[in-house]
PDB file of C-alpha atoms in Angstrom:
ATOM      1  CA  UNK X   1     -73.581-149.866  18.152  1.00  0.00           C
ATOM      2  CA  UNK X   2     -70.303-149.894  16.481  1.00  0.00           C
ATOM      3  CA  UNK X   3     -68.497-151.617  19.252  1.00  0.00           C
ATOM      4  CA  UNK X   4     -67.450-151.401  22.996  1.00  0.00           C
ATOM      5  CA  UNK X   5     -65.010-148.670  24.110  1.00  0.00           C
ATOM      6  CA  UNK X   6     -63.685-148.654  27.816  1.00  0.00           C
ATOM      7  CA  UNK X   7     -61.042-146.369  29.004  1.00  0.00           C
ATOM      8  CA  UNK X   8     -59.704-145.688  32.651  1.00  0.00           C
ATOM      9  CA  UNK X   9     -56.743-143.570  33.383  1.00  0.00           C
ATOM     10  CA  UNK X  10     -54.259-144.189  36.224  1.00  0.00           C
ATOM     11  CA  UNK X  11     -53.677-147.494  37.834  1.00  0.00           C
ATOM     12  CA  UNK X  12     -57.084-148.955  37.180  1.00  0.00           C
ATOM     13  CA  UNK X  13     -57.526-151.976  35.017  1.00  0.00           C
ATOM     14  CA  UNK X  14     -60.522-153.436  33.262  1.00  0.00           C
ATOM     15  CA  UNK X  15     -62.014-156.779  34.373  1.00  0.00           C
ATOM     16  CA  UNK X  16     -64.803-158.109  32.024  1.00  0.00           C
ATOM     17  CA  UNK X  17     -67.715-159.447  33.868  1.00  0.00           C
ATOM     18  CA  UNK X  18     -70.072-160.397  31.068  1.00  0.00           C
ATOM     19  CA  UNK X  19     -70.092-160.317  27.291  1.00  0.00           C
ATOM     20  CA  UNK X  20     -72.677-161.488  24.761  1.00  0.00           C
ATOM     21  CA  UNK X  21     -72.475-161.109  20.999  1.00  0.00           C
ATOM     22  CA  UNK X  22     -75.818-161.863  19.336  1.00  0.00           C
ATOM     23  CA  UNK X  23     -79.281-160.996  20.372  1.00  0.00           C
ATOM     24  CA  UNK X  24     -79.281-160.550  24.073  1.00  0.00           C
ATOM     25  CA  UNK X  25     -82.603-158.931  24.610  1.00  0.00           C
ATOM     26  CA  UNK X  26     -85.107-156.488  23.020  1.00  0.00           C
ATOM     27  CA  UNK X  27     -83.616-153.683  25.231  1.00  0.00           C
ATOM     28  CA  UNK X  28     -80.704-152.405  23.415  1.00  0.00           C
ATOM     29  CA  UNK X  29     -79.118-149.133  22.157  1.00  0.00           C
ATOM     30  CA  UNK X  30     -79.196-150.237  18.464  1.00  0.00           C
ATOM     31  CA  UNK X  31     -82.746-148.886  18.038  1.00  0.00           C
ATOM     32  CA  UNK X  32     -84.026-152.380  16.865  1.00  0.00           C
ATOM     33  CA  UNK X  33     -86.572-154.516  18.480  1.00  0.00           C
ATOM     34  CA  UNK X  34     -85.750-158.083  17.933  1.00  0.00           C
ATOM     35  CA  UNK X  35     -88.307-160.840  17.504  1.00  0.00           C
ATOM     36  CA  UNK X  36     -85.721-163.594  17.093  1.00  0.00           C
ATOM     37  CA  UNK X  37     -87.090-166.526  19.119  1.00  0.00           C
ATOM     38  CA  UNK X  38     -83.964-168.769  18.758  1.00  0.00           C
ATOM     39  CA  UNK X  39     -80.769-168.659  20.635  1.00  0.00           C
ATOM     40  CA  UNK X  40     -78.450-166.199  19.058  1.00  0.00           C
ATOM     41  CA  UNK X  41     -75.343-165.801  21.355  1.00  0.00           C
ATOM     42  CA  UNK X  42     -71.824-166.476  20.365  1.00  0.00           C
ATOM     43  CA  UNK X  43     -70.178-169.034  22.749  1.00  0.00           C
ATOM     44  CA  UNK X  44     -66.937-167.270  22.566  1.00  0.00           C
ATOM     45  CA  UNK X  45     -68.141-163.767  23.522  1.00  0.00           C
ATOM     46  CA  UNK X  46     -66.791-163.736  27.134  1.00  0.00           C
ATOM     47  CA  UNK X  47     -63.439-165.378  26.387  1.00  0.00           C
ATOM     48  CA  UNK X  48     -62.751-163.106  23.466  1.00  0.00           C
ATOM     49  CA  UNK X  49     -63.623-159.916  25.428  1.00  0.00           C
ATOM     50  CA  UNK X  50     -61.427-160.943  28.393  1.00  0.00           C
ATOM     51  CA  UNK X  51     -58.517-161.732  26.225  1.00  0.00           C
ATOM     52  CA  UNK X  52     -58.890-158.359  24.405  1.00  0.00           C
ATOM     53  CA  UNK X  53     -59.443-156.254  27.484  1.00  0.00           C
ATOM     54  CA  UNK X  54     -58.917-157.729  30.944  1.00  0.00           C
ATOM     55  CA  UNK X  55     -55.893-156.184  32.764  1.00  0.00           C
ATOM     56  CA  UNK X  56     -55.656-153.204  30.348  1.00  0.00           C
ATOM     57  CA  UNK X  57     -56.504-149.642  30.948  1.00  0.00           C
ATOM     58  CA  UNK X  58     -58.261-149.113  27.827  1.00  0.00           C
ATOM     59  CA  UNK X  59     -59.902-151.346  25.210  1.00  0.00           C
ATOM     60  CA  UNK X  60     -62.054-151.111  22.090  1.00  0.00           C
ATOM     61  CA  UNK X  61     -63.726-153.936  20.344  1.00  0.00           C
ATOM     62  CA  UNK X  62     -66.055-153.771  17.240  1.00  0.00           C
ATOM     63  CA  UNK X  63     -69.200-155.830  17.159  1.00  0.00           C
ATOM     64  CA  UNK X  64     -68.830-158.197  14.200  1.00  0.00           C
ATOM     65  CA  UNK X  65     -68.850-161.742  12.968  1.00  0.00           C
ATOM     66  CA  UNK X  66     -65.037-161.738  12.214  1.00  0.00           C
ATOM     67  CA  UNK X  67     -64.210-161.622  15.866  1.00  0.00           C
ATOM     68  CA  UNK X  68     -67.228-163.458  17.389  1.00  0.00           C
ATOM     69  CA  UNK X  69     -68.295-165.742  14.674  1.00  0.00           C
ATOM     70  CA  UNK X  70     -71.891-165.615  13.347  1.00  0.00           C
ATOM     71  CA  UNK X  71     -74.259-167.226  15.890  1.00  0.00           C
ATOM     72  CA  UNK X  72     -77.361-166.515  13.701  1.00  0.00           C
ATOM     73  CA  UNK X  73     -76.995-165.864  10.103  1.00  0.00           C
ATOM     74  CA  UNK X  74     -78.915-163.034   8.595  1.00  0.00           C
ATOM     75  CA  UNK X  75     -79.956-161.514  12.003  1.00  0.00           C
ATOM     76  CA  UNK X  76     -78.624-158.109  13.017  1.00  0.00           C
ATOM     77  CA  UNK X  77     -76.641-158.619  16.177  1.00  0.00           C
ATOM     78  CA  UNK X  78     -74.950-156.519  18.742  1.00  0.00           C
ATOM     79  CA  UNK X  79     -72.318-156.707  21.430  1.00  0.00           C
ATOM     80  CA  UNK X  80     -73.261-156.329  25.086  1.00  0.00           C
ATOM     81  CA  UNK X  81     -70.476-156.053  27.630  1.00  0.00           C
ATOM     82  CA  UNK X  82     -70.227-155.368  31.424  1.00  0.00           C
ATOM     83  CA  UNK X  83     -66.921-154.624  33.166  1.00  0.00           C
ATOM     84  CA  UNK X  84     -65.462-153.606  36.465  1.00  0.00           C
ATOM     85  CA  UNK X  85     -62.717-151.027  36.922  1.00  0.00           C
ATOM     86  CA  UNK X  86     -60.210-152.586  39.380  1.00  0.00           C
ATOM     87  CA  UNK X  87     -58.171-150.418  41.503  1.00  0.00           C
ATOM     88  CA  UNK X  88     -54.643-151.799  42.767  1.00  0.00           C
ATOM     89  CA  UNK X  89     -55.994-152.081  46.356  1.00  0.00           C
ATOM     90  CA  UNK X  90     -58.733-154.506  45.134  1.00  0.00           C
ATOM     91  CA  UNK X  91     -56.221-156.908  43.493  1.00  0.00           C
ATOM     92  CA  UNK X  92     -56.321-160.226  45.276  1.00  0.00           C
ATOM     93  CA  UNK X  93     -52.652-160.833  45.189  1.00  0.00           C
ATOM     94  CA  UNK X  94     -49.760-159.003  43.667  1.00  0.00           C
ATOM     95  CA  UNK X  95     -49.305-159.537  39.921  1.00  0.00           C
ATOM     96  CA  UNK X  96     -45.613-160.399  39.553  1.00  0.00           C
ATOM     97  CA  UNK X  97     -45.497-161.155  35.790  1.00  0.00           C
ATOM     98  CA  UNK X  98     -47.766-161.683  32.661  1.00  0.00           C
ATOM     99  CA  UNK X  99     -47.146-163.820  29.700  1.00  0.00           C
ATOM    100  CA  UNK X 100     -48.479-165.211  26.548  1.00  0.00           C
ATOM    101  CA  UNK X 101     -47.438-167.836  24.212  1.00  0.00           C
ATOM    102  CA  UNK X 102     -48.551-169.831  21.127  1.00  0.00           C
ATOM    103  CA  UNK X 103     -47.948-173.179  19.769  1.00  0.00           C
ATOM    104  CA  UNK X 104     -48.754-174.532  16.372  1.00  0.00           C
ATOM    105  CA  UNK X 105     -50.474-177.917  15.665  1.00  0.00           C
ATOM    106  CA  UNK X 106     -48.418-180.737  14.120  1.00  0.00           C
ATOM    107  CA  UNK X 107     -45.048-179.170  15.305  1.00  0.00           C
ATOM    108  CA  UNK X 108     -42.952-179.907  18.184  1.00  0.00           C
ATOM    109  CA  UNK X 109     -43.708-176.451  19.723  1.00  0.00           C
ATOM    110  CA  UNK X 110     -45.367-176.226  23.108  1.00  0.00           C
ATOM    111  CA  UNK X 111     -46.730-173.515  25.115  1.00  0.00           C
ATOM    112  CA  UNK X 112     -44.267-173.126  28.002  1.00  0.00           C
ATOM    113  CA  UNK X 113     -44.951-171.478  31.147  1.00  0.00           C
ATOM    114  CA  UNK X 114     -42.459-170.807  33.930  1.00  0.00           C
ATOM    115  CA  UNK X 115     -43.308-168.566  36.864  1.00  0.00           C
ATOM    116  CA  UNK X 116     -40.200-169.491  38.831  1.00  0.00           C
ATOM    117  CA  UNK X 117     -41.027-169.490  42.523  1.00  0.00           C
ATOM    118  CA  UNK X 118     -44.482-168.130  41.851  1.00  0.00           C
ATOM    119  CA  UNK X 119     -47.774-169.771  40.774  1.00  0.00           C
ATOM    120  CA  UNK X 120     -49.587-169.771  37.455  1.00  0.00           C
ATOM    121  CA  UNK X 121     -52.943-168.267  36.994  1.00  0.00           C
ATOM    122  CA  UNK X 122     -54.331-168.947  33.407  1.00  0.00           C
ATOM    123  CA  UNK X 123     -56.210-166.008  32.217  1.00  0.00           C
ATOM    124  CA  UNK X 124     -57.162-167.235  28.691  1.00  0.00           C
ATOM    125  CA  UNK X 125     -56.711-170.071  26.441  1.00  0.00           C
ATOM    126  CA  UNK X 126     -57.926-170.769  22.887  1.00  0.00           C
ATOM    127  CA  UNK X 127     -57.206-173.880  20.810  1.00  0.00           C
ATOM    128  CA  UNK X 128     -58.364-173.676  17.168  1.00  0.00           C
ATOM    129  CA  UNK X 129     -58.240-170.773  14.617  1.00  0.00           C
ATOM    130  CA  UNK X 130     -58.118-167.740  16.959  1.00  0.00           C
ATOM    131  CA  UNK X 131     -57.149-164.986  14.441  1.00  0.00           C
ATOM    132  CA  UNK X 132     -55.081-164.410  11.336  1.00  0.00           C
ATOM    133  CA  UNK X 133     -52.398-162.903  13.555  1.00  0.00           C
ATOM    134  CA  UNK X 134     -50.375-165.820  14.752  1.00  0.00           C
ATOM    135  CA  UNK X 135     -46.793-167.151  15.037  1.00  0.00           C
ATOM    136  CA  UNK X 136     -47.489-170.048  12.955  1.00  0.00           C
ATOM    137  CA  UNK X 137     -46.843-168.432   9.672  1.00  0.00           C
ATOM    138  CA  UNK X 138     -50.218-169.312   8.323  1.00  0.00           C
ATOM    139  CA  UNK X 139     -53.055-166.895   7.268  1.00  0.00           C
ATOM    140  CA  UNK X 140     -56.449-168.652   7.926  1.00  0.00           C
ATOM    141  CA  UNK X 141     -59.374-168.161   5.656  1.00  0.00           C
ATOM    142  CA  UNK X 142     -61.687-170.153   7.717  1.00  0.00           C
ATOM    143  CA  UNK X 143     -64.836-168.351   8.158  1.00  0.00           C
ATOM    144  CA  UNK X 144     -66.577-170.575  10.780  1.00  0.00           C
ATOM    145  CA  UNK X 145     -65.997-170.803  14.573  1.00  0.00           C
ATOM    146  CA  UNK X 146     -63.147-173.072  15.264  1.00  0.00           C
ATOM    147  CA  UNK X 147     -62.377-172.913  19.027  1.00  0.00           C
ATOM    148  CA  UNK X 148     -62.338-175.661  21.340  1.00  0.00           C
ATOM    149  CA  UNK X 149     -64.880-174.967  24.194  1.00  0.00           C
ATOM    150  CA  UNK X 150     -62.637-176.791  26.641  1.00  0.00           C
ATOM    151  CA  UNK X 151     -59.422-174.823  25.974  1.00  0.00           C
ATOM    152  CA  UNK X 152     -59.450-172.603  29.204  1.00  0.00           C
ATOM    153  CA  UNK X 153     -60.767-175.485  31.282  1.00  0.00           C
ATOM    154  CA  UNK X 154     -57.972-177.859  30.064  1.00  0.00           C
ATOM    155  CA  UNK X 155     -55.286-175.212  30.524  1.00  0.00           C
ATOM    156  CA  UNK X 156     -56.505-174.456  34.047  1.00  0.00           C
ATOM    157  CA  UNK X 157     -56.339-178.187  34.800  1.00  0.00           C
ATOM    158  CA  UNK X 158     -52.865-178.680  33.392  1.00  0.00           C
ATOM    159  CA  UNK X 159     -51.200-175.488  34.901  1.00  0.00           C
ATOM    160  CA  UNK X 160     -53.211-173.585  37.511  1.00  0.00           C
ATOM    161  CA  UNK X 161     -51.419-173.237  40.764  1.00  0.00           C
ATOM    162  CA  UNK X 162     -48.161-174.790  39.515  1.00  0.00           C
ATOM    163  CA  UNK X 163     -44.933-172.939  39.016  1.00  0.00           C
ATOM    164  CA  UNK X 164     -44.356-174.269  35.569  1.00  0.00           C
ATOM    165  CA  UNK X 165     -46.124-176.408  32.863  1.00  0.00           C
ATOM    166  CA  UNK X 166     -46.133-177.040  29.159  1.00  0.00           C
ATOM    167  CA  UNK X 167     -48.941-177.941  26.687  1.00  0.00           C
ATOM    168  CA  UNK X 168     -48.930-178.993  23.073  1.00  0.00           C
ATOM    169  CA  UNK X 169     -51.407-177.804  20.380  1.00  0.00           C
ATOM    170  CA  UNK X 170     -53.068-181.133  19.984  1.00  0.00           C
ATOM    171  CA  UNK X 171     -56.555-182.511  19.184  1.00  0.00           C
ATOM    172  CA  UNK X 172     -55.694-185.330  21.699  1.00  0.00           C
ATOM    173  CA  UNK X 173     -55.698-182.666  24.432  1.00  0.00           C
ATOM    174  CA  UNK X 174     -58.354-180.194  23.429  1.00  0.00           C
ATOM    175  CA  UNK X 175     -60.650-182.053  20.990  1.00  0.00           C
ATOM    176  CA  UNK X 176     -60.879-181.220  17.303  1.00  0.00           C
ATOM    177  CA  UNK X 177     -63.087-178.056  16.897  1.00  0.00           C
ATOM    178  CA  UNK X 178     -62.686-177.964  13.079  1.00  0.00           C
ATOM    179  CA  UNK X 179     -61.619-181.166  11.329  1.00  0.00           C
ATOM    180  CA  UNK X 180     -59.011-180.706   8.644  1.00  0.00           C
ATOM    181  CA  UNK X 181     -57.980-177.184   9.521  1.00  0.00           C
ATOM    182  CA  UNK X 182     -54.506-176.325  11.052  1.00  0.00           C
ATOM    183  CA  UNK X 183     -54.992-175.146  14.560  1.00  0.00           C
ATOM    184  CA  UNK X 184     -52.877-173.531  17.171  1.00  0.00           C
ATOM    185  CA  UNK X 185     -52.925-173.033  21.023  1.00  0.00           C
ATOM    186  CA  UNK X 186     -52.822-169.433  22.425  1.00  0.00           C
ATOM    187  CA  UNK X 187     -52.435-168.943  26.089  1.00  0.00           C
ATOM    188  CA  UNK X 188     -52.117-166.000  28.463  1.00  0.00           C
ATOM    189  CA  UNK X 189     -51.251-166.191  32.148  1.00  0.00           C
ATOM    190  CA  UNK X 190     -50.269-164.128  35.178  1.00  0.00           C
ATOM    191  CA  UNK X 191     -47.549-165.180  37.894  1.00  0.00           C
ATOM    192  CA  UNK X 192     -48.929-164.536  41.324  1.00  0.00           C
TER     193      UNK X 192
END
């Protein structure tokens, strides 16, 4: 398969429920039967797909190593995704605002979230090398996976349920997923 395409008209939005890039099972639409006996699943499949698609009415994502990293070199991989189409009546609480921010490592920048009288709900967080499209003015040529596995958990701990919070892009907070590489923190949130 060349990738995942999801599109819904009207007020419906996408909510990603599962995502696996790698070798998920021998039952797939790629026409290949896999005999790979190891674990071949990108650990960032779900957060990447949620960042790219959650809350949108349409989404298209190719299945490739540039987006998800290479969990098993030399093995043909595919992207398996499941999602729900959420109607406004199914939203748990009214979405009052959405936001995103980015902070670069080794600077005084912080990710600053202010929901005023409302509460923060962190939807995604990545500390590391997320993509070449960033506000840090750096183009990364890093070919490995450089994302802290605790990014979302840490940001939820720092900010979830509060009306405002700040976080620096720092190895002291998120750990160092790739030593010697300049990293940054990218966070998205809703105000509820």
